[in-house]
Short mmCIF file of C-alpha atoms in Angstrom, two decimals:
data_model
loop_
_atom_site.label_atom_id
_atom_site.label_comp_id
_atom_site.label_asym_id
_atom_site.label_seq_id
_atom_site.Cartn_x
_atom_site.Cartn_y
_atom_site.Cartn_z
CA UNK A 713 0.00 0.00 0.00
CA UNK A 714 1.36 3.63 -1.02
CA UNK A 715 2.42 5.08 2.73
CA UNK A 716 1.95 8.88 1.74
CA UNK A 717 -0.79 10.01 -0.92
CA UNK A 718 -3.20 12.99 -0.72
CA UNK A 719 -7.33 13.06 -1.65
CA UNK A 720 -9.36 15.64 -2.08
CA UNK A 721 -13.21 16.12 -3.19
CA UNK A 722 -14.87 19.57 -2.20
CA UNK A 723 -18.43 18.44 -3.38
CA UNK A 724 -21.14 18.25 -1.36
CA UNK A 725 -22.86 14.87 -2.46
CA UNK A 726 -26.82 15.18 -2.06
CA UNK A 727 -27.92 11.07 -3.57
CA UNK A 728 -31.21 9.62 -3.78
CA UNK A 729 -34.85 9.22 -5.05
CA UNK A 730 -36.58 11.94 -5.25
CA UNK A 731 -33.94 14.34 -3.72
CA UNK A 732 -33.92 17.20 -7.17
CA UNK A 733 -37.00 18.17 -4.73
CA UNK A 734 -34.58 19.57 -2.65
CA UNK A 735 -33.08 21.97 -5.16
CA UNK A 736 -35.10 24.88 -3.81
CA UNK A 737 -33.12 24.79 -0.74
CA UNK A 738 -30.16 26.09 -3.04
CA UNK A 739 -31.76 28.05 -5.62
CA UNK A 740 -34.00 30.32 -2.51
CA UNK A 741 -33.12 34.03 -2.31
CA UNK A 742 -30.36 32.88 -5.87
CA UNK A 743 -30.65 34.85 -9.32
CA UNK A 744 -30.32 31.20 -10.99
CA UNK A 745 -29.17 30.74 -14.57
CA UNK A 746 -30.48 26.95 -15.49
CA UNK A 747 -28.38 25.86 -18.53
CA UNK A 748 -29.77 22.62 -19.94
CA UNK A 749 -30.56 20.49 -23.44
CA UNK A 750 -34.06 21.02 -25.43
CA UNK A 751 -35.04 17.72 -24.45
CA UNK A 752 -35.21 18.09 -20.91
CA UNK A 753 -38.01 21.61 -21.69
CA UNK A 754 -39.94 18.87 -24.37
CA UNK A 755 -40.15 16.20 -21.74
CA UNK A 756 -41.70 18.82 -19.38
CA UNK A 757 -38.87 18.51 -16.39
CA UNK A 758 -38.14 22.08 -16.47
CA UNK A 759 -41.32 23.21 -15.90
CA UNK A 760 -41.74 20.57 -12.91
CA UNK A 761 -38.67 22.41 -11.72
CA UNK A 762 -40.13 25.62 -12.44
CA UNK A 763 -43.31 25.10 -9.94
CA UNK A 764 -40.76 25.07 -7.08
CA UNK A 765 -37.44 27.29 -8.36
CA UNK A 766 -37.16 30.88 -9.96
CA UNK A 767 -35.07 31.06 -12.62
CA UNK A 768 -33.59 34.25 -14.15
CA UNK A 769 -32.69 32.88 -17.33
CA UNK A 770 -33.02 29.20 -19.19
CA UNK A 771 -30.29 28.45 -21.61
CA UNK A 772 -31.27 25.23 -23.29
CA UNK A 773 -29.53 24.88 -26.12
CA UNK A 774 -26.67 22.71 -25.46
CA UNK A 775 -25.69 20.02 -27.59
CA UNK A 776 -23.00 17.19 -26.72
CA UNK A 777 -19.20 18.08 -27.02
CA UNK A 778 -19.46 21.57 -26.60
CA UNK A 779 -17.05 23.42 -28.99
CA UNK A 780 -15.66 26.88 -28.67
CA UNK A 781 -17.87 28.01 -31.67
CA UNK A 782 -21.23 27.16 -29.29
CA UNK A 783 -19.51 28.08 -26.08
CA UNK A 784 -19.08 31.83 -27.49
CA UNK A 785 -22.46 32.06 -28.83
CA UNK A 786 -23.67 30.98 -25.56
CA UNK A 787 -21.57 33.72 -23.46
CA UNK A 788 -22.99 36.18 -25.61
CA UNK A 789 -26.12 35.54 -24.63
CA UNK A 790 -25.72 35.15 -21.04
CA UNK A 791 -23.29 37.67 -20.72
CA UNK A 792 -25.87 40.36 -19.80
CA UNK A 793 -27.77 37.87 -17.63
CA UNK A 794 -27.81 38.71 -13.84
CA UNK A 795 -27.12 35.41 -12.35
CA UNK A 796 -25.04 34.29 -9.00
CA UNK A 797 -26.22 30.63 -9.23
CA UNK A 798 -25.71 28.07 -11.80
CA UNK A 799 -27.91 24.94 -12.21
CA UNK A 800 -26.65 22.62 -14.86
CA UNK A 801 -29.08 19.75 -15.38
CA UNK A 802 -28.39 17.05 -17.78
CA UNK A 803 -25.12 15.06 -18.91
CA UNK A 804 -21.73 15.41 -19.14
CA UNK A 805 -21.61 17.75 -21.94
CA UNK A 806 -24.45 20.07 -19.72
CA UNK A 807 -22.19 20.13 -16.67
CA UNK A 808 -19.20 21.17 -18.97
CA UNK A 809 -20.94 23.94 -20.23
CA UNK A 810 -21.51 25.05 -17.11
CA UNK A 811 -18.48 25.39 -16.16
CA UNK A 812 -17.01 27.02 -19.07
CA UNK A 813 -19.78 29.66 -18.77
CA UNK A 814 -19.30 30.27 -14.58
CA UNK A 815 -16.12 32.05 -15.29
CA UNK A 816 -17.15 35.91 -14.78
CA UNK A 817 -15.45 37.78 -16.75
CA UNK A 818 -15.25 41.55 -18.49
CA UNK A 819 -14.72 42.65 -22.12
CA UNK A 820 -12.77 39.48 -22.70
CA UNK A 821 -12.36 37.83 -26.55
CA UNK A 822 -14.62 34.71 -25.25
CA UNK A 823 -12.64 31.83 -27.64
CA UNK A 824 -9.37 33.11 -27.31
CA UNK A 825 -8.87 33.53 -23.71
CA UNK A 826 -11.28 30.24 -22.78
CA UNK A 827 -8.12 28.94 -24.82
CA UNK A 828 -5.50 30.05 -22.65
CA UNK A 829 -7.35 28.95 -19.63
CA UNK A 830 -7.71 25.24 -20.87
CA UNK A 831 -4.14 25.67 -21.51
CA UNK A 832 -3.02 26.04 -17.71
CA UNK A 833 -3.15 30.29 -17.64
CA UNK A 834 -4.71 30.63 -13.86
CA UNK A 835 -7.83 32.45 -13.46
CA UNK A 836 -8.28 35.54 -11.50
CA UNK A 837 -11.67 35.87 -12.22
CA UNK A 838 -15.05 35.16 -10.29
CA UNK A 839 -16.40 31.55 -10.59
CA UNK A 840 -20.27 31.18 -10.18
CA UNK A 841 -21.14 28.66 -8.05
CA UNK A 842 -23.03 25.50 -9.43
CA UNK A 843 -25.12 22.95 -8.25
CA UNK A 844 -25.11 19.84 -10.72
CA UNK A 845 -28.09 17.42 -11.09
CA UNK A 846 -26.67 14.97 -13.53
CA UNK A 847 -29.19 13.57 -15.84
CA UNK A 848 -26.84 10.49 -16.69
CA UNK A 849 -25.23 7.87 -14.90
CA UNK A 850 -21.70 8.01 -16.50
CA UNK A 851 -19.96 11.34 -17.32
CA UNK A 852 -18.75 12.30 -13.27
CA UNK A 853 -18.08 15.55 -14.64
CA UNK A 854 -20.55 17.29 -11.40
CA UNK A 855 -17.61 15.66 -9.04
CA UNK A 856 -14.50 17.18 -10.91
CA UNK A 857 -12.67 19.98 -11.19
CA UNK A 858 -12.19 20.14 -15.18
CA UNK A 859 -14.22 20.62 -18.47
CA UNK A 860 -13.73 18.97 -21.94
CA UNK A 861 -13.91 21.82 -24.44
CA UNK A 862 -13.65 21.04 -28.59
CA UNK A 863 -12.02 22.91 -31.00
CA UNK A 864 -14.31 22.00 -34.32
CA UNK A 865 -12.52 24.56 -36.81
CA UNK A 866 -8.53 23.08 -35.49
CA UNK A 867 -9.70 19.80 -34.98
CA UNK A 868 -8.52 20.04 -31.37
CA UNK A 869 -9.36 18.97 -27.59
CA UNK A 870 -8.95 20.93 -24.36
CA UNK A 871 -9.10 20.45 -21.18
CA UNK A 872 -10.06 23.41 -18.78
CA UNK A 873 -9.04 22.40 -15.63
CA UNK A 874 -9.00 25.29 -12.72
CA UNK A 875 -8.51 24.48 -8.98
CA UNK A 876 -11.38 26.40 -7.89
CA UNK A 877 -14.09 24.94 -10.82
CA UNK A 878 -15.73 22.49 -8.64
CA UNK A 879 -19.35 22.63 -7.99
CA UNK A 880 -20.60 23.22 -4.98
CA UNK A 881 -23.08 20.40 -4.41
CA UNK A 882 -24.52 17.79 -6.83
CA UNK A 883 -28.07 16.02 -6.43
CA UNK A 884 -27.80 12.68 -7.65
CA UNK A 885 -31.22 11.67 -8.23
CA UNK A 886 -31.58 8.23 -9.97
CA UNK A 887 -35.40 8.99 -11.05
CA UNK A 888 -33.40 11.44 -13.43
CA UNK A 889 -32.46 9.17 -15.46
CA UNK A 890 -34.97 7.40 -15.83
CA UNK A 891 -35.99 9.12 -19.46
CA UNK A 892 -32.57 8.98 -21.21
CA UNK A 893 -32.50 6.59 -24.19
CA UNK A 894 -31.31 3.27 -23.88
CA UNK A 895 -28.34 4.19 -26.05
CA UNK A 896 -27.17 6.90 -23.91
CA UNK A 897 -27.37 4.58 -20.87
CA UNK A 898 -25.06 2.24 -22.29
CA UNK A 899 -22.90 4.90 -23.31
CA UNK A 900 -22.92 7.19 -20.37
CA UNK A 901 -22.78 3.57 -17.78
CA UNK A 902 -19.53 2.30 -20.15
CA UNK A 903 -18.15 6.01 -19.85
CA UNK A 904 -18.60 5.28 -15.78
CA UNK A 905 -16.67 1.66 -16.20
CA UNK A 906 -13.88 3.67 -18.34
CA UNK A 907 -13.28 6.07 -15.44
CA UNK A 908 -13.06 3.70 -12.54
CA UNK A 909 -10.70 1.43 -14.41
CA UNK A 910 -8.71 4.08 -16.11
CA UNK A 911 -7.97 5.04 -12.55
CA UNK A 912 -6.92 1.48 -11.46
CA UNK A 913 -4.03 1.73 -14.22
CA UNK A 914 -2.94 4.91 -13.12
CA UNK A 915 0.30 5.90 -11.79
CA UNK A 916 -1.62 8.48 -9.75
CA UNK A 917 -4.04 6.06 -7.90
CA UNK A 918 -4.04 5.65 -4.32
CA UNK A 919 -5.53 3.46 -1.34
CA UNK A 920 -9.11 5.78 -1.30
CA UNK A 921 -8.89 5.85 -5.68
CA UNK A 922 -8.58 2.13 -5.80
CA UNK A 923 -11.46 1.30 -3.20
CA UNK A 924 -13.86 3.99 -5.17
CA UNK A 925 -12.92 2.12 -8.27
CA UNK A 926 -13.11 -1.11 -7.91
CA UNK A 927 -16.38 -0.71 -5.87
CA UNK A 928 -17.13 1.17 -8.99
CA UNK A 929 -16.51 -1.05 -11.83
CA UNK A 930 -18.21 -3.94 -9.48
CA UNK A 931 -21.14 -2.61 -9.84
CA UNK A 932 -21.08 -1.88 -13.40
CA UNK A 933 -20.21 -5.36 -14.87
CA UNK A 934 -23.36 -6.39 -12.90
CA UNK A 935 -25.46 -3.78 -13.44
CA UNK A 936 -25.42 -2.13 -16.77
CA UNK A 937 -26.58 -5.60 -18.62
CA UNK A 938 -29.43 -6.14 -16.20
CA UNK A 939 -30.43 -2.34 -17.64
CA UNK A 940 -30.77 -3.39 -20.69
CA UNK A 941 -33.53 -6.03 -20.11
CA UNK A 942 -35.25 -3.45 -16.83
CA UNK A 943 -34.81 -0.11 -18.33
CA UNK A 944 -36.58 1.78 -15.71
CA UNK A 945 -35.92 -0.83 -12.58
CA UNK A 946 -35.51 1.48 -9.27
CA UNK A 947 -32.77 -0.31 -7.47
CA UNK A 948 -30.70 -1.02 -10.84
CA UNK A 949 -30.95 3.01 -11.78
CA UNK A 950 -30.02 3.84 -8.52
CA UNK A 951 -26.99 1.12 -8.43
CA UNK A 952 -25.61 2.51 -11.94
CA UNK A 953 -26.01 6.07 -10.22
CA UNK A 954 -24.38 5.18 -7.10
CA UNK A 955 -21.01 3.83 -9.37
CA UNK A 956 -20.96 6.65 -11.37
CA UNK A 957 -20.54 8.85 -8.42
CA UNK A 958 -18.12 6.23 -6.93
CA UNK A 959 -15.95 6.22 -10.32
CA UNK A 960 -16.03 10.15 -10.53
CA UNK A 961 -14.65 9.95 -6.63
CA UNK A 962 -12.18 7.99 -8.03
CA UNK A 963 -10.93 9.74 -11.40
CA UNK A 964 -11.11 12.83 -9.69
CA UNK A 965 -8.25 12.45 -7.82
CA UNK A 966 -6.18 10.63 -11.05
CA UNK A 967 -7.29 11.69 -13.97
CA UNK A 968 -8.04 9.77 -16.84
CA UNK A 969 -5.58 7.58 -18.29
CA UNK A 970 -4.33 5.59 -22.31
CA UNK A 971 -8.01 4.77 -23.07
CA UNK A 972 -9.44 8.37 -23.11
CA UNK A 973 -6.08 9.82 -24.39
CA UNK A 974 -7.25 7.27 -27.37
CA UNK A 975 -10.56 7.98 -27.64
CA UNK A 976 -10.55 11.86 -28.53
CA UNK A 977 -9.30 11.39 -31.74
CA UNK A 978 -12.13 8.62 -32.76
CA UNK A 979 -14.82 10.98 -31.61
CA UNK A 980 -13.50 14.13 -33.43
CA UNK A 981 -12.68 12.54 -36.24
CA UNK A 982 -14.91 9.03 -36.53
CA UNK A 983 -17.61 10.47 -34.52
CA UNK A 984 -17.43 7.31 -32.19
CA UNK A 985 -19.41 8.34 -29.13
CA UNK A 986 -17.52 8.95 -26.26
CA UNK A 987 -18.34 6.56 -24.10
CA UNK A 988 -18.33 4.15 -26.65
CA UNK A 989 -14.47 5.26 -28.15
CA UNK A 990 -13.42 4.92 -24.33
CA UNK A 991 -14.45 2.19 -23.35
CA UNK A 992 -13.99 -0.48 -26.52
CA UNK A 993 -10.35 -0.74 -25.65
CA UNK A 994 -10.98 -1.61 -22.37
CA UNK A 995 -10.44 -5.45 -22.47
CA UNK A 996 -7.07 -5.26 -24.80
CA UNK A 997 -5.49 -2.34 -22.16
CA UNK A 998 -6.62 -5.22 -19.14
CA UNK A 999 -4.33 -7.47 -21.55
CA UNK A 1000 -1.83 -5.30 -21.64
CA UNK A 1001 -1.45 -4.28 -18.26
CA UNK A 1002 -1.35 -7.68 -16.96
CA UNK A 1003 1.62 -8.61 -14.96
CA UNK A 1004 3.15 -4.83 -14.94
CA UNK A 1005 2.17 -3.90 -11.52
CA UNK A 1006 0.76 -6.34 -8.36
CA UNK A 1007 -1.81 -3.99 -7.15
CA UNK A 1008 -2.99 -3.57 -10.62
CA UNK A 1009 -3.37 -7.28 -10.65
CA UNK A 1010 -5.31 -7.88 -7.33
CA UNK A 1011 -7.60 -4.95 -8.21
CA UNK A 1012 -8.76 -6.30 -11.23
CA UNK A 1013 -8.60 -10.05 -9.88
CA UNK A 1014 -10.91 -8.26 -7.29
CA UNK A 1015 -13.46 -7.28 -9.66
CA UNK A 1016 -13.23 -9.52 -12.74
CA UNK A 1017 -12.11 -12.85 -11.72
CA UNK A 1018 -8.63 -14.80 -13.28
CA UNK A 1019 -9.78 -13.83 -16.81
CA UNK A 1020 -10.55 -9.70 -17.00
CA UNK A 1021 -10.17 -9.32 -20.61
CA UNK A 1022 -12.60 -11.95 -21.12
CA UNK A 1023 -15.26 -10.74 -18.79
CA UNK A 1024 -14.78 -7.12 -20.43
CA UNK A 1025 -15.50 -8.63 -23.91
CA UNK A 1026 -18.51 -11.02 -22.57
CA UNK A 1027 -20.13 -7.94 -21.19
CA UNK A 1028 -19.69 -5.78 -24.00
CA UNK A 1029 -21.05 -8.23 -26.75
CA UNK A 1030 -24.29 -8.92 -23.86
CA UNK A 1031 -24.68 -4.95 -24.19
CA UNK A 1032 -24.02 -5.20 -28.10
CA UNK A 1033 -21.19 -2.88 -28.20
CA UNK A 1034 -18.31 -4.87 -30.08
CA UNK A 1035 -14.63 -4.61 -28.95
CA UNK A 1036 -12.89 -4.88 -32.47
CA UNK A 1037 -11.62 -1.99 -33.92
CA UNK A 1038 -12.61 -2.55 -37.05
CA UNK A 1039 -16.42 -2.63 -36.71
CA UNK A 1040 -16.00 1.51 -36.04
CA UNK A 1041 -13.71 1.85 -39.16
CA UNK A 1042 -10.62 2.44 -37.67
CA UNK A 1043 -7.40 1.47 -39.73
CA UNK A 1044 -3.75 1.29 -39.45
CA UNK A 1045 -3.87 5.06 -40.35
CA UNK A 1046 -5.83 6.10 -37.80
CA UNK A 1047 -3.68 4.20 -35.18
CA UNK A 1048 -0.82 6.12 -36.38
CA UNK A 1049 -2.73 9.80 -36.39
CA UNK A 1050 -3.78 8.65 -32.86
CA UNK A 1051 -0.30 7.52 -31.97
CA UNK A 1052 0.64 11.14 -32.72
CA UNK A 1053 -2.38 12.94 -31.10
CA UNK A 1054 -1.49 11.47 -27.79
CA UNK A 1055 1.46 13.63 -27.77
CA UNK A 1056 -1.40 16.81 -27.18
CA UNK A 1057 -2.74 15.12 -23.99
CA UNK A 1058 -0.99 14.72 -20.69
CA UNK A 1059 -3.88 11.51 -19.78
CA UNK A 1060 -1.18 9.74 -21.91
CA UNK A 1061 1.41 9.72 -19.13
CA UNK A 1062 -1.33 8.73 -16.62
CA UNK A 1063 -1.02 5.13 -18.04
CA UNK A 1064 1.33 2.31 -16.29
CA UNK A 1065 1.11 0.88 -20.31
CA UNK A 1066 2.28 2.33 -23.18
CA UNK A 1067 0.10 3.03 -26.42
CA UNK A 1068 2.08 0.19 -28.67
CA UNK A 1069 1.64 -2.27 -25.99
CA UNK A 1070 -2.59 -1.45 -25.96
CA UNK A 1071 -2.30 -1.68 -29.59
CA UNK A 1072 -0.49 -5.14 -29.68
CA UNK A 1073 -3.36 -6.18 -27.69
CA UNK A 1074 -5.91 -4.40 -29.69
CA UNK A 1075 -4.53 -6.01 -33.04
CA UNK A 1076 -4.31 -9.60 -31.35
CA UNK A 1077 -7.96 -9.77 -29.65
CA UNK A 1078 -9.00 -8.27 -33.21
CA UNK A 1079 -8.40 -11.00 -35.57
#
C-alpha cells in the first residue's frame, strides 16, 4: 500500500430518489441561470422544476461536445444575464458547459482567452457557483474539477481544468435518469466503467482511488446488462447512479488515463461516441497491463475474476457494443494519427502501459 498520498473532493454529495425536490433549498433568495438540453423543456422537467425554483434565465440549447464556436455564442447571450447561481441539469456535456460559462469575466475575446485557460493560464476571475443534477449515470463531470472543451474549426481537444471549478453540491437523483434513451445509458454507464478502471491503471491512484474504483466497476459489470432487459428498474438506476458517483470519486483524484487519451481522436474525427471510443479498448489495455504492476493485478482479480479481458468482452457483446476496432472503421492510419495525437494530452502519461503495448493487444484480440 502507497504510505503517503493525498485526496481531495470539495463536493457536497446530495444522492437519492426523489432528492432534485430539494433543489429549492439552493436556488431560494439565488438569481439562478439553469443551462440545460431542449429535451429536458420537451419532456416537461423544467417546468416541474419551475413550480418550485425561480429562474432568471433558461439556456437550453446545449448540444454534446461543446465546442468553442457554441460556447461563445452561448456567453454572448448570457453575458448580460444577472445570475449568482448556476444549475446545470443534464449530462456530461451540460455540466461542462456550465463550467465554461461560470467564469465571470469583463470585455474578454470569449474563444481566445477560454483557450489560454484550458491551456493552464490561472484564473483571476469570479467563478459562479453551481449545483449539478446529472441527468446520466456516466460522465462524473458534477464531481470534478475540469471541463472537456472542442475545438471544431482546429480539430482540437482541451481540457479546462481550474482548482477552484468544482461545484458546490450535486443532487444525484436516480429517477433522473430514468428518461434517457437506452443508447445513452449504455454509453454514459460504459463512460462510468472507463473512469473507474482508467484510474486502477494509473500511476496516480491511491488506497481511497482504488477502493472507489473497484467498488465502482463492481457494480457496473453487474449492473449495466441487467439495464438493458429493466430499463426503468428502481434499485438497478439507482446502483448505476451510485457507481458513477463512486468512479467520478475515483478519477477525480487521477485523472483519466491511455483509453481516453485514445478515444478523442475517434470521436472528433470518426464520430465514435464517447463513451463508446473509451471504453472499446478496455479489455485489450486489461491485456496489456497484466503482470506490470501487483496492485494492478489484485484490483482487477478483485473485480473480474482470473480472466478480465474476457469478462470485459462477454459484457460488451451482452450490451451489443463490439470490442474490435474494425467494426467503427478504424485502420492502421488512424492508429498512427492517434499515436501522434497522444502527444497533445498529458492523460497519456497517466497510463502504467504504453500506447504500442494497448495496440499489440488491440490487433491480437482483433483477428
Amino acid at each position: 500500500m502507497t504510505k503517503t498520498f493525498n485526496y481531495s473532493n470539495p463536493v457536497e454529495i446530495v444522492f437519492g430518489n426523489g432528492r432534485i425536490g430539494e433543489l429549492n433549498r439552493y436556488t431560494k433568495d439565488k438569481k439562478v441561470l439553469l443551462i440545460t438540453s431542449h429535451g429536458f423543456r420537451e419532456r416537461g422537467i423544467i417546468d416541474k422544476l419551475g413550480e418550485t425554483n425561480q429562474f432568471e434565465y433558461i439556456l437550453d440549447n446545449v448540444r454534446p461536445n461543446p465546442t468553442l464556436s457554441q460556447l461563445n455564442y452561448q456567453y454572448e447571450t448570457i453575458k448580460n444575464v444577472d445570475f449568482d447561481l448556476i444549475v446545470a441539469l443534464g449530462g456530461g456535456s451540460v455540466m461542462d458547459t456550465a463550467k465554461v460559462l461560470s467564469l465571470q469575466t469583463k470585455g474578454w475575446e470569449y474563444t481566445e482567452d477560454l483557450i489560454k485557460y484550458a491551456s493552464g493560464k490561472v484564473a483571476d476571475d469570479k467563478i459562479t457557483p453551481i449545483i449539478g443534477v446529472p441527468t446520466t449515470a456516466g460522465s462524473g463531470s458534477e464531481l470534478t474539477p475540469w471541463a472537456t472543451v472542442w475545438d471544431d474549426a482546429n480539430r482540437k481537444k482541451y481540457s479546462l481544468h481550474l482548482k477552484n471549478l468544482w461545484f458546490k453540491t450535486c443532487i444525484c437523483d436516480p429517477e433522473m435518469t430514468y428518461s434517457i434513451p437506452m443508447n445513452i445509458t449504455i454509453q454514459s454507464g460504459l463512460d462510468a466503467l472507463s473512469h473507474a478502471l482508467e484510474s486502477i491503471w494509473n500511476i496516480n491512484a491511491n488506497p481511497i482511488t482504488r477502493q472507489y474504483a473497484v467498488s465502482a466497476a463492481k457494480r457496473i459489470i453487474v449492473t449495466l446488462p441487467k439495464l438493458i432487459r429493466y430499463n426503468n428498474d428502481s434499485f438497478y438506476r439507482q446502483e448505476m447512479m451510485f457507481a458513477s458517483m463512486q468512479a467520478a470519486l475515483a478519477f477525480s483524484n487521477t485523472q483519466t488515463s491511455i483509453a481516453h487519451a485514445m478515444s478523442y481522436y475517434m470521436t472528433l474525427e470518426r464520430g465514435i461516441p464517447h463513451g463508446i471510443a473509451s471504453s472499446f479498448t478496455l479489455p485489450a489495455i486489461a491485456d496489456a497491463v497484466k503482470g506490470r504492476s501487483e496492485e494492478v493485478d489484485n484490483d482487477l482479480l478483485d473485480i473480474f475474476g482470473e480472466a478480465p479481458s474476457n469478462v470485459l468482452r462477454g459484457m460488451l457483446n451482452e450490451i451489443g457494443v463490439s470490442h474490435r476496432y474494425g467494426d467503427y472503421g478504424i485502420d492502421e492510419e488512424d492508429w498512427n494519427k492517434i499515436e501522434e495525437s497522444l502527444s497533445l494530452t498529458n492523460r497519456t502519461q497517466n497510463s502504467i502501459v504504453k500506447f504500442r503495448q494497448v495496440l499489440d493487444c488491440l490487433k491480437s484480440s482483433s483477428n
